[in-house]
Amino acid sequence: MNNKFTKISNPFRANGALMPDSSLYIERAADQELYTTLQTGQLAYVFTPHDMGKSSLASRTAARLKSDGVHVANITLSGIDSSTDTNHLYQWFIKRLKAELNFATHPVEWWNQKTSSNLKERLQIFITDVVLPEIDGPVVILIDEFHLRNKDLTFVKELLDIIVWCYEERQNKPEFERITFALFGVLTVGALAAKTQKALLETGKAINLQSFSRQEAQKFEEQMNALYLEKGEAIFNRIYYWTDGHPYLTQRLCQAVTEIGDVHWDDERVDNTVRSLFVSSQNQESNIQSVKRVLEESDKKRQLFNLYQQILDDEHSIKDDNSLMKNRLKLSGLVIAENGVLQIRNSIYETIFNKNWVEHSKPANWNRRLVITLTLLMLVALGATGFYTIQQHQKAVAAEEMMNDFHNAVSSEDKITSLAGLLQISGHEDKARQLFYDELSFDDQLELFNLSDPESIAEDLVTVVSGFYQDSRLVNNEQNNTLLRTMADPLTRLEYSSALRSVELELEITQWLRGREIYLTEGEVSQAIQAYDIAIRMHYNPGTYFDRGLMYARQGQFELALDDFTATLNLDNSWLGTVQKTITENPELYAATWTYANNYPSITGIVPTPTNTPTQTATPTMTASPTPTFTPSPTATSTPQPTSTNTPIIIRVTPTDTATPAPIFVPSATPSIPTGEFTLLTPVNLANPSYGITTFEWAWSGGDLPSEFGFEVRVWKDGRFQAGVHNAVLDNQNGTVKKIGSDTYQLTTDISGAAGVQKTSGIYNWTVAVVRISPEYADIGEVADSVQMRYAAPGPKGGGGDDKDGGGGGGKSVGID
């Protein structure tokens, strides 16, 4: 293996929006069409399947419009759901408008002063009385992440009504000609309310976002040529054969090929990579899951499957008439219309979503008598809740039976059979893992795989090992590695079958363990990475990516570490808590996360805003010891998986320029958020610069904060993201943020290395925010209006002087609202 090659930063990025100036951004006809439409003030909408490049298109268009002098707000609705208070969402939206458009009015103060109980009317007044009067020139508001799951939320429906209203107001109020909207999402016009449908069809322009043509994808081939010389064209030709230019799949496959890193590539090896990445891992690959989800969440699921079955049977006979059913199938991304005929989009989808998949996934075709009988039974037991409820009930009953069988089983073989059955019931897989990890002791877990005749339950054994070995509880320690070794051992006694793939599974686990043991016993980081490289080629296991990321962090290769942590979360989001803990407890890695924040939105969205220096607490650090002290090492039974009930829902907001904003969180259950007013006290004088160590003081009228909340000080330059100068969670808990008066608070810290400063002299903004610090960090509270301060980097080049105490935080001053 060519180690020098593997250390090259991978140019391909499959996750999140590309930066507007990315060398791998590919312009399509939609780019110019959207830009021209918005220039003319027309409403535009880009409704297309997942992973087609909508967010990258929005970011690129926003940057282009800004260069023309247009005021642009780029806002995403990702993460909102019915558990969040509608009023809170309205306030969140106007705060995003403030952050993006930078008008003078304090949005929350304005909002709370209005007495109207009609929230929609209040936002209409806000646009009329604040946004348009305070912004000089054209305003374009891009709103991303409309989708089938949030289209019926009160906030979303009213937001669409307000957009329609803005265009209607143009008839009598010329100033509304200055405000233009573009909508992006996984949606069809037919899925919206009648009024919105009519407005979009009559007033708006649909922007069609297509896959990359072979000519458009030339940039990818050029990158492959740079990496693989004479083989680059052949490699990319085979990649394109599989993806047919699908933006995400093409980036993802190029990324995987580049990540493997050696030069021994041919068509067969690309094919094997496709099978490993998408086919054998389809239950985890996010894009494949997105396709399935759009199909399975439809109330016309059976009709969709029947339509797709017809396309499989005769791909050249099903004409596209833009019916609701065919539009829904196209929205899944599985098929496209070419020359008026529906066709499967690419060879990857054709391989995965084949006739066998349809047969196993299509809802059962109950005969009429069975339907009537089951309906009567369900009316008695559950009420008239429809066939979906019937199916869910059947699954729940089957799962309950499997759990009872497990509890009643005496032999390990019977227990494994019960667990395998539970793993195969869609939606109940976690129950199997809970039975194994939470109910069994460590000794009982080992005993489960002590089988006298593993061949008798070969298929069930492979199902159970496959379902358990990638669990986020199994971080690298001796006990967990013993369990993994015990899981793999009976696989060696199975008769080989290409369908069962037990040999491949055992080899992968063994290779993964080899990397772990090299590090734990010998402390050899480079050799461990090589072992993990081989294991990852065999299968994309989130645990192996996580372990390799730890090794890269040990070497100080933080970008590679963050790449691997991103891959971990993409494969299995249950690793979120482990990744989050690892980053926040490693100061260097934590700082690197924010240094490269633009490249890692999925990582910055789960950690507090940046710390500038290691905190005064005993934070674990990286040492020469082979034991990874910054790695959480729970036992196999003690660490719970993160659940949807206590993990904040992330709403990411696309920045006003190329920077990444501080992550904005909307909690899954709206807490009682402290209210009050801030007065920033010091620093407020540009004449007295800070040379590093700075004392921030502020007043807060809201009284003592509840224990789950704290203050966060942020420093940033105009046009950049609001970056914290300290770790809000740790510093509030450890008393670094001090109360120095009845309503006055203070934080003293060195801002030189803060993510928003980075030892660069200049004029900065600073503010204080109320944030939630427990049980998870969340930016959901009040934020003070910012004031300016000056920072001078120490030394002759930075303009800093010889101030002995390094201060310069500014003197006491009158309050600033």
PDB file of C-alpha atoms in Angstrom, residues 197-424:
ATOM      1  CA  GLN A 197     -49.839  24.878  -5.808  1.00  0.00           C
ATOM      2  CA  LYS A 198     -51.686  27.505  -7.814  1.00  0.00           C
ATOM      3  CA  ALA A 199     -49.190  30.234  -6.914  1.00  0.00           C
ATOM      4  CA  LEU A 200     -46.166  28.111  -7.785  1.00  0.00           C
ATOM      5  CA  LEU A 201     -47.611  27.020 -11.104  1.00  0.00           C
ATOM      6  CA  GLU A 202     -48.785  30.515 -12.085  1.00  0.00           C
ATOM      7  CA  THR A 203     -46.095  32.729 -10.551  1.00  0.00           C
ATOM      8  CA  GLY A 204     -43.111  30.468 -10.019  1.00  0.00           C
ATOM      9  CA  LYS A 205     -40.599  28.783 -12.256  1.00  0.00           C
ATOM     10  CA  ALA A 206     -39.578  25.152 -11.746  1.00  0.00           C
ATOM     11  CA  ILE A 207     -35.822  24.623 -11.955  1.00  0.00           C
ATOM     12  CA  ASN A 208     -34.965  21.120 -13.117  1.00  0.00           C
ATOM     13  CA  LEU A 209     -31.810  19.713 -11.522  1.00  0.00           C
ATOM     14  CA  GLN A 210     -30.356  16.883 -13.611  1.00  0.00           C
ATOM     15  CA  SER A 211     -27.542  14.391 -13.093  1.00  0.00           C
ATOM     16  CA  PHE A 212     -24.117  15.334 -14.469  1.00  0.00           C
ATOM     17  CA  SER A 213     -23.618  14.617 -18.134  1.00  0.00           C
ATOM     18  CA  ARG A 214     -20.389  12.827 -19.028  1.00  0.00           C
ATOM     19  CA  GLN A 215     -19.013  16.091 -20.379  1.00  0.00           C
ATOM     20  CA  GLU A 216     -20.031  18.034 -17.255  1.00  0.00           C
ATOM     21  CA  ALA A 217     -18.326  15.413 -15.083  1.00  0.00           C
ATOM     22  CA  GLN A 218     -14.991  16.070 -16.789  1.00  0.00           C
ATOM     23  CA  LYS A 219     -13.740  17.801 -13.620  1.00  0.00           C
ATOM     24  CA  PHE A 220     -13.988  14.509 -11.747  1.00  0.00           C
ATOM     25  CA  GLU A 221     -12.055  12.691 -14.457  1.00  0.00           C
ATOM     26  CA  GLU A 222      -9.342  15.356 -14.346  1.00  0.00           C
ATOM     27  CA  GLN A 223      -9.033  14.878 -10.604  1.00  0.00           C
ATOM     28  CA  MET A 224      -8.754  11.109 -11.095  1.00  0.00           C
ATOM     29  CA  ASN A 225      -6.066  11.668 -13.734  1.00  0.00           C
ATOM     30  CA  ALA A 226      -4.128  13.801 -11.269  1.00  0.00           C
ATOM     31  CA  LEU A 227      -4.286  11.021  -8.683  1.00  0.00           C
ATOM     32  CA  TYR A 228      -3.954   7.919 -10.865  1.00  0.00           C
ATOM     33  CA  LEU A 229      -2.132   9.216 -13.954  1.00  0.00           C
ATOM     34  CA  GLU A 230      -2.795   7.003 -16.982  1.00  0.00           C
ATOM     35  CA  LYS A 231      -5.475   4.974 -15.170  1.00  0.00           C
ATOM     36  CA  GLY A 232      -7.609   7.957 -14.173  1.00  0.00           C
ATOM     37  CA  GLU A 233      -9.811   8.039 -17.262  1.00  0.00           C
ATOM     38  CA  ALA A 234     -10.533   4.305 -17.164  1.00  0.00           C
ATOM     39  CA  ILE A 235     -11.342   4.408 -13.455  1.00  0.00           C
ATOM     40  CA  PHE A 236     -13.748   7.299 -13.869  1.00  0.00           C
ATOM     41  CA  ASN A 237     -15.389   5.736 -16.922  1.00  0.00           C
ATOM     42  CA  ARG A 238     -16.295   2.745 -14.769  1.00  0.00           C
ATOM     43  CA  ILE A 239     -17.497   4.993 -11.938  1.00  0.00           C
ATOM     44  CA  TYR A 240     -19.715   6.891 -14.371  1.00  0.00           C
ATOM     45  CA  TYR A 241     -21.031   3.595 -15.761  1.00  0.00           C
ATOM     46  CA  TRP A 242     -22.407   2.834 -12.308  1.00  0.00           C
ATOM     47  CA  THR A 243     -23.667   6.292 -11.276  1.00  0.00           C
ATOM     48  CA  ASP A 244     -24.697   7.816 -14.619  1.00  0.00           C
ATOM     49  CA  GLY A 245     -23.659  11.176 -13.185  1.00  0.00           C
ATOM     50  CA  HIS A 246     -25.808  11.139 -10.027  1.00  0.00           C
ATOM     51  CA  PRO A 247     -24.119  13.921  -7.987  1.00  0.00           C
ATOM     52  CA  TYR A 248     -23.946  12.201  -4.602  1.00  0.00           C
ATOM     53  CA  LEU A 249     -23.240   8.686  -5.860  1.00  0.00           C
ATOM     54  CA  THR A 250     -20.491   9.972  -8.161  1.00  0.00           C
ATOM     55  CA  GLN A 251     -18.808  12.003  -5.422  1.00  0.00           C
ATOM     56  CA  ARG A 252     -19.204   9.138  -2.930  1.00  0.00           C
ATOM     57  CA  LEU A 253     -17.704   6.525  -5.221  1.00  0.00           C
ATOM     58  CA  CYS A 254     -14.838   8.817  -6.267  1.00  0.00           C
ATOM     59  CA  GLN A 255     -14.247   9.550  -2.588  1.00  0.00           C
ATOM     60  CA  ALA A 256     -14.147   5.837  -1.739  1.00  0.00           C
ATOM     61  CA  VAL A 257     -11.781   4.976  -4.589  1.00  0.00           C
ATOM     62  CA  THR A 258      -9.446   7.813  -3.621  1.00  0.00           C
ATOM     63  CA  GLU A 259      -9.648   6.884   0.052  1.00  0.00           C
ATOM     64  CA  ILE A 260      -8.459   3.322  -0.560  1.00  0.00           C
ATOM     65  CA  GLY A 261      -5.413   4.921  -2.020  1.00  0.00           C
ATOM     66  CA  ASP A 262      -3.346   2.394  -3.995  1.00  0.00           C
ATOM     67  CA  VAL A 263      -2.983   2.322  -7.763  1.00  0.00           C
ATOM     68  CA  HIS A 264      -4.131  -1.216  -8.584  1.00  0.00           C
ATOM     69  CA  TRP A 265      -7.483  -0.410 -10.120  1.00  0.00           C
ATOM     70  CA  ASP A 266      -9.482  -2.049 -12.891  1.00  0.00           C
ATOM     71  CA  ASP A 267     -13.182  -2.382 -13.740  1.00  0.00           C
ATOM     72  CA  GLU A 268     -13.607  -5.422 -11.514  1.00  0.00           C
ATOM     73  CA  ARG A 269     -12.204  -3.631  -8.505  1.00  0.00           C
ATOM     74  CA  VAL A 270     -14.471  -0.620  -9.047  1.00  0.00           C
ATOM     75  CA  ASP A 271     -17.380  -3.064  -9.308  1.00  0.00           C
ATOM     76  CA  ASN A 272     -16.372  -4.691  -6.017  1.00  0.00           C
ATOM     77  CA  THR A 273     -16.154  -1.269  -4.376  1.00  0.00           C
ATOM     78  CA  VAL A 274     -19.688  -0.496  -5.563  1.00  0.00           C
ATOM     79  CA  ARG A 275     -20.941  -3.759  -4.090  1.00  0.00           C
ATOM     80  CA  SER A 276     -19.168  -3.120  -0.801  1.00  0.00           C
ATOM     81  CA  LEU A 277     -20.163   0.530  -0.554  1.00  0.00           C
ATOM     82  CA  PHE A 278     -23.749   0.455  -1.767  1.00  0.00           C
ATOM     83  CA  VAL A 279     -25.071  -3.060  -2.259  1.00  0.00           C
ATOM     84  CA  SER A 280     -23.870  -5.011   0.785  1.00  0.00           C
ATOM     85  CA  SER A 281     -24.086  -1.860   2.943  1.00  0.00           C
ATOM     86  CA  GLN A 282     -27.403  -0.636   1.578  1.00  0.00           C
ATOM     87  CA  ASN A 283     -29.089  -0.734   4.986  1.00  0.00           C
ATOM     88  CA  GLN A 284     -26.665   1.956   6.153  1.00  0.00           C
ATOM     89  CA  GLU A 285     -25.867   4.023   3.047  1.00  0.00           C
ATOM     90  CA  SER A 286     -27.778   7.269   3.488  1.00  0.00           C
ATOM     91  CA  ASN A 287     -28.761   7.773  -0.142  1.00  0.00           C
ATOM     92  CA  ILE A 288     -30.184   4.276  -0.488  1.00  0.00           C
ATOM     93  CA  GLN A 289     -32.161   4.817   2.696  1.00  0.00           C
ATOM     94  CA  SER A 290     -33.507   8.113   1.329  1.00  0.00           C
ATOM     95  CA  VAL A 291     -34.848   6.372  -1.764  1.00  0.00           C
ATOM     96  CA  LYS A 292     -36.511   3.690   0.342  1.00  0.00           C
ATOM     97  CA  ARG A 293     -37.965   6.210   2.764  1.00  0.00           C
ATOM     98  CA  VAL A 294     -39.757   8.230   0.075  1.00  0.00           C
ATOM     99  CA  LEU A 295     -41.322   5.032  -1.232  1.00  0.00           C
ATOM    100  CA  GLU A 296     -42.207   3.453   2.097  1.00  0.00           C
ATOM    101  CA  GLU A 297     -43.680   6.575   3.704  1.00  0.00           C
ATOM    102  CA  SER A 298     -46.208   7.043   0.920  1.00  0.00           C
ATOM    103  CA  ASP A 299     -49.841   6.270   1.682  1.00  0.00           C
ATOM    104  CA  LYS A 300     -49.902   4.748  -1.818  1.00  0.00           C
ATOM    105  CA  LYS A 301     -47.006   2.410  -1.179  1.00  0.00           C
ATOM    106  CA  ARG A 302     -48.464  -0.614  -2.930  1.00  0.00           C
ATOM    107  CA  GLN A 303     -49.388   1.391  -6.022  1.00  0.00           C
ATOM    108  CA  LEU A 304     -45.854   2.825  -6.159  1.00  0.00           C
ATOM    109  CA  PHE A 305     -44.326  -0.647  -6.001  1.00  0.00           C
ATOM    110  CA  ASN A 306     -46.692  -1.901  -8.696  1.00  0.00           C
ATOM    111  CA  LEU A 307     -45.732   1.022 -10.940  1.00  0.00           C
ATOM    112  CA  TYR A 308     -42.039   0.380 -10.370  1.00  0.00           C
ATOM    113  CA  GLN A 309     -42.585  -3.328 -11.059  1.00  0.00           C
ATOM    114  CA  GLN A 310     -44.029  -2.389 -14.457  1.00  0.00           C
ATOM    115  CA  ILE A 311     -40.936  -0.296 -15.230  1.00  0.00           C
ATOM    116  CA  LEU A 312     -38.698  -3.239 -14.297  1.00  0.00           C
ATOM    117  CA  ASP A 313     -40.713  -5.545 -16.526  1.00  0.00           C
ATOM    118  CA  ASP A 314     -40.581  -3.212 -19.526  1.00  0.00           C
ATOM    119  CA  GLU A 315     -38.447  -0.134 -19.057  1.00  0.00           C
ATOM    120  CA  HIS A 316     -39.453   1.365 -22.394  1.00  0.00           C
ATOM    121  CA  SER A 317     -43.231   1.238 -22.137  1.00  0.00           C
ATOM    122  CA  ILE A 318     -44.247   3.355 -19.127  1.00  0.00           C
ATOM    123  CA  LYS A 319     -44.836   6.904 -20.312  1.00  0.00           C
ATOM    124  CA  ASP A 320     -44.431   9.860 -17.973  1.00  0.00           C
ATOM    125  CA  ASP A 321     -47.692  11.795 -17.796  1.00  0.00           C
ATOM    126  CA  ASN A 322     -46.757  13.698 -14.603  1.00  0.00           C
ATOM    127  CA  SER A 323     -49.469  11.949 -12.609  1.00  0.00           C
ATOM    128  CA  LEU A 324     -49.269  12.172  -8.816  1.00  0.00           C
ATOM    129  CA  MET A 325     -48.072   8.566  -8.579  1.00  0.00           C
ATOM    130  CA  LYS A 326     -45.369   8.910 -11.215  1.00  0.00           C
ATOM    131  CA  ASN A 327     -44.191  12.213  -9.762  1.00  0.00           C
ATOM    132  CA  ARG A 328     -43.865  10.561  -6.341  1.00  0.00           C
ATOM    133  CA  LEU A 329     -41.825   7.734  -7.856  1.00  0.00           C
ATOM    134  CA  LYS A 330     -39.581  10.269  -9.607  1.00  0.00           C
ATOM    135  CA  LEU A 331     -39.203  12.158  -6.314  1.00  0.00           C
ATOM    136  CA  SER A 332     -37.686   9.054  -4.730  1.00  0.00           C
ATOM    137  CA  GLY A 333     -34.860   9.439  -7.236  1.00  0.00           C
ATOM    138  CA  LEU A 334     -35.234   5.847  -8.348  1.00  0.00           C
ATOM    139  CA  VAL A 335     -36.488   6.685 -11.843  1.00  0.00           C
ATOM    140  CA  ILE A 336     -36.179   9.570 -14.284  1.00  0.00           C
ATOM    141  CA  ALA A 337     -38.112  10.594 -17.366  1.00  0.00           C
ATOM    142  CA  GLU A 338     -36.125  10.365 -20.593  1.00  0.00           C
ATOM    143  CA  ASN A 339     -37.840  11.166 -23.876  1.00  0.00           C
ATOM    144  CA  GLY A 340     -41.180  10.938 -22.122  1.00  0.00           C
ATOM    145  CA  VAL A 341     -40.550   7.432 -20.754  1.00  0.00           C
ATOM    146  CA  LEU A 342     -39.765   6.417 -17.148  1.00  0.00           C
ATOM    147  CA  GLN A 343     -36.410   4.671 -16.726  1.00  0.00           C
ATOM    148  CA  ILE A 344     -34.317   3.509 -13.768  1.00  0.00           C
ATOM    149  CA  ARG A 345     -31.875   6.309 -12.960  1.00  0.00           C
ATOM    150  CA  ASN A 346     -28.574   4.396 -12.808  1.00  0.00           C
ATOM    151  CA  SER A 347     -26.936   0.988 -12.579  1.00  0.00           C
ATOM    152  CA  ILE A 348     -26.450   1.180  -8.809  1.00  0.00           C
ATOM    153  CA  TYR A 349     -30.174   1.589  -8.269  1.00  0.00           C
ATOM    154  CA  GLU A 350     -30.916  -1.080 -10.873  1.00  0.00           C
ATOM    155  CA  THR A 351     -28.697  -3.520  -8.970  1.00  0.00           C
ATOM    156  CA  ILE A 352     -30.158  -2.786  -5.533  1.00  0.00           C
ATOM    157  CA  PHE A 353     -33.797  -2.140  -6.371  1.00  0.00           C
ATOM    158  CA  ASN A 354     -34.285  -5.237  -8.500  1.00  0.00           C
ATOM    159  CA  LYS A 355     -37.236  -7.601  -8.872  1.00  0.00           C
ATOM    160  CA  ASN A 356     -36.151  -9.582  -5.823  1.00  0.00           C
ATOM    161  CA  TRP A 357     -36.171  -6.401  -3.718  1.00  0.00           C
ATOM    162  CA  VAL A 358     -39.651  -5.484  -4.975  1.00  0.00           C
ATOM    163  CA  GLU A 359     -40.934  -8.948  -4.133  1.00  0.00           C
ATOM    164  CA  HIS A 360     -39.642  -8.750  -0.573  1.00  0.00           C
ATOM    165  CA  SER A 361     -40.505  -5.086   0.031  1.00  0.00           C
ATOM    166  CA  LYS A 362     -43.925  -4.722  -1.558  1.00  0.00           C
ATOM    167  CA  PRO A 363     -46.819  -4.758   0.925  1.00  0.00           C
ATOM    168  CA  ALA A 364     -48.698  -8.036   1.052  1.00  0.00           C
ATOM    169  CA  ASN A 365     -51.637  -8.308  -1.355  1.00  0.00           C
ATOM    170  CA  TRP A 366     -54.359  -9.389   1.036  1.00  0.00           C
ATOM    171  CA  ASN A 367     -57.399 -11.017  -0.571  1.00  0.00           C
ATOM    172  CA  ARG A 368     -60.729  -9.351   0.135  1.00  0.00           C
ATOM    173  CA  ARG A 369     -61.870 -11.819   2.777  1.00  0.00           C
ATOM    174  CA  LEU A 370     -58.632 -11.550   4.712  1.00  0.00           C
ATOM    175  CA  VAL A 371     -58.789  -7.764   4.551  1.00  0.00           C
ATOM    176  CA  ILE A 372     -62.336  -7.752   5.955  1.00  0.00           C
ATOM    177  CA  THR A 373     -61.447 -10.241   8.699  1.00  0.00           C
ATOM    178  CA  LEU A 374     -58.321  -8.379   9.760  1.00  0.00           C
ATOM    179  CA  THR A 375     -60.123  -5.048   9.622  1.00  0.00           C
ATOM    180  CA  LEU A 376     -62.861  -6.321  11.945  1.00  0.00           C
ATOM    181  CA  LEU A 377     -60.281  -7.692  14.346  1.00  0.00           C
ATOM    182  CA  MET A 378     -58.351  -4.433  14.332  1.00  0.00           C
ATOM    183  CA  LEU A 379     -61.544  -2.413  14.835  1.00  0.00           C
ATOM    184  CA  VAL A 380     -62.092  -4.348  18.057  1.00  0.00           C
ATOM    185  CA  ALA A 381     -58.478  -4.167  19.223  1.00  0.00           C
ATOM    186  CA  LEU A 382     -57.233  -0.842  17.980  1.00  0.00           C
ATOM    187  CA  GLY A 383     -59.991   1.003  16.155  1.00  0.00           C
ATOM    188  CA  ALA A 384     -60.162   1.909  12.500  1.00  0.00           C
ATOM    189  CA  THR A 385     -56.568   2.957  11.984  1.00  0.00           C
ATOM    190  CA  GLY A 386     -55.949   1.568   8.514  1.00  0.00           C
ATOM    191  CA  PHE A 387     -53.737  -1.034   6.974  1.00  0.00           C
ATOM    192  CA  TYR A 388     -50.537   0.668   8.029  1.00  0.00           C
ATOM    193  CA  THR A 389     -51.529   0.175  11.650  1.00  0.00           C
ATOM    194  CA  ILE A 390     -52.387  -3.453  10.894  1.00  0.00           C
ATOM    195  CA  GLN A 391     -48.920  -4.055   9.542  1.00  0.00           C
ATOM    196  CA  GLN A 392     -47.288  -2.232  12.428  1.00  0.00           C
ATOM    197  CA  HIS A 393     -49.352  -4.252  14.868  1.00  0.00           C
ATOM    198  CA  GLN A 394     -48.325  -7.482  13.187  1.00  0.00           C
ATOM    199  CA  LYS A 395     -44.679  -6.494  13.413  1.00  0.00           C
ATOM    200  CA  ALA A 396     -45.073  -5.555  17.068  1.00  0.00           C
ATOM    201  CA  VAL A 397     -46.739  -8.889  17.841  1.00  0.00           C
ATOM    202  CA  ALA A 398     -44.012 -10.788  15.994  1.00  0.00           C
ATOM    203  CA  ALA A 399     -41.316  -8.805  17.813  1.00  0.00           C
ATOM    204  CA  GLU A 400     -42.946  -9.512  21.165  1.00  0.00           C
ATOM    205  CA  GLU A 401     -43.011 -13.224  20.339  1.00  0.00           C
ATOM    206  CA  MET A 402     -39.313 -13.158  19.446  1.00  0.00           C
ATOM    207  CA  MET A 403     -38.475 -11.379  22.701  1.00  0.00           C
ATOM    208  CA  ASN A 404     -40.475 -13.953  24.680  1.00  0.00           C
ATOM    209  CA  ASP A 405     -38.719 -16.758  22.809  1.00  0.00           C
ATOM    210  CA  PHE A 406     -35.380 -15.199  23.712  1.00  0.00           C
ATOM    211  CA  HIS A 407     -36.267 -14.959  27.403  1.00  0.00           C
ATOM    212  CA  ASN A 408     -37.569 -18.533  27.447  1.00  0.00           C
ATOM    213  CA  ALA A 409     -34.716 -20.028  25.432  1.00  0.00           C
ATOM    214  CA  VAL A 410     -32.284 -22.319  27.217  1.00  0.00           C
ATOM    215  CA  SER A 411     -29.666 -22.971  24.554  1.00  0.00           C
ATOM    216  CA  SER A 412     -27.443 -20.406  22.878  1.00  0.00           C
ATOM    217  CA  GLU A 413     -28.658 -21.632  19.494  1.00  0.00           C
ATOM    218  CA  ASP A 414     -32.275 -20.824  20.358  1.00  0.00           C
ATOM    219  CA  LYS A 415     -31.329 -17.407  21.726  1.00  0.00           C
ATOM    220  CA  ILE A 416     -29.424 -16.555  18.546  1.00  0.00           C
ATOM    221  CA  THR A 417     -32.367 -17.678  16.415  1.00  0.00           C
ATOM    222  CA  SER A 418     -34.672 -15.379  18.407  1.00  0.00           C
ATOM    223  CA  LEU A 419     -32.274 -12.429  18.098  1.00  0.00           C
ATOM    224  CA  ALA A 420     -31.906 -13.026  14.340  1.00  0.00           C
ATOM    225  CA  GLY A 421     -35.669 -13.036  13.929  1.00  0.00           C
ATOM    226  CA  LEU A 422     -35.938  -9.768  15.846  1.00  0.00           C
ATOM    227  CA  LEU A 423     -33.183  -8.149  13.756  1.00  0.00           C
ATOM    228  CA  GLN A 424     -35.117  -9.024  10.613  1.00  0.00           C
TER     229      GLN A 424
END
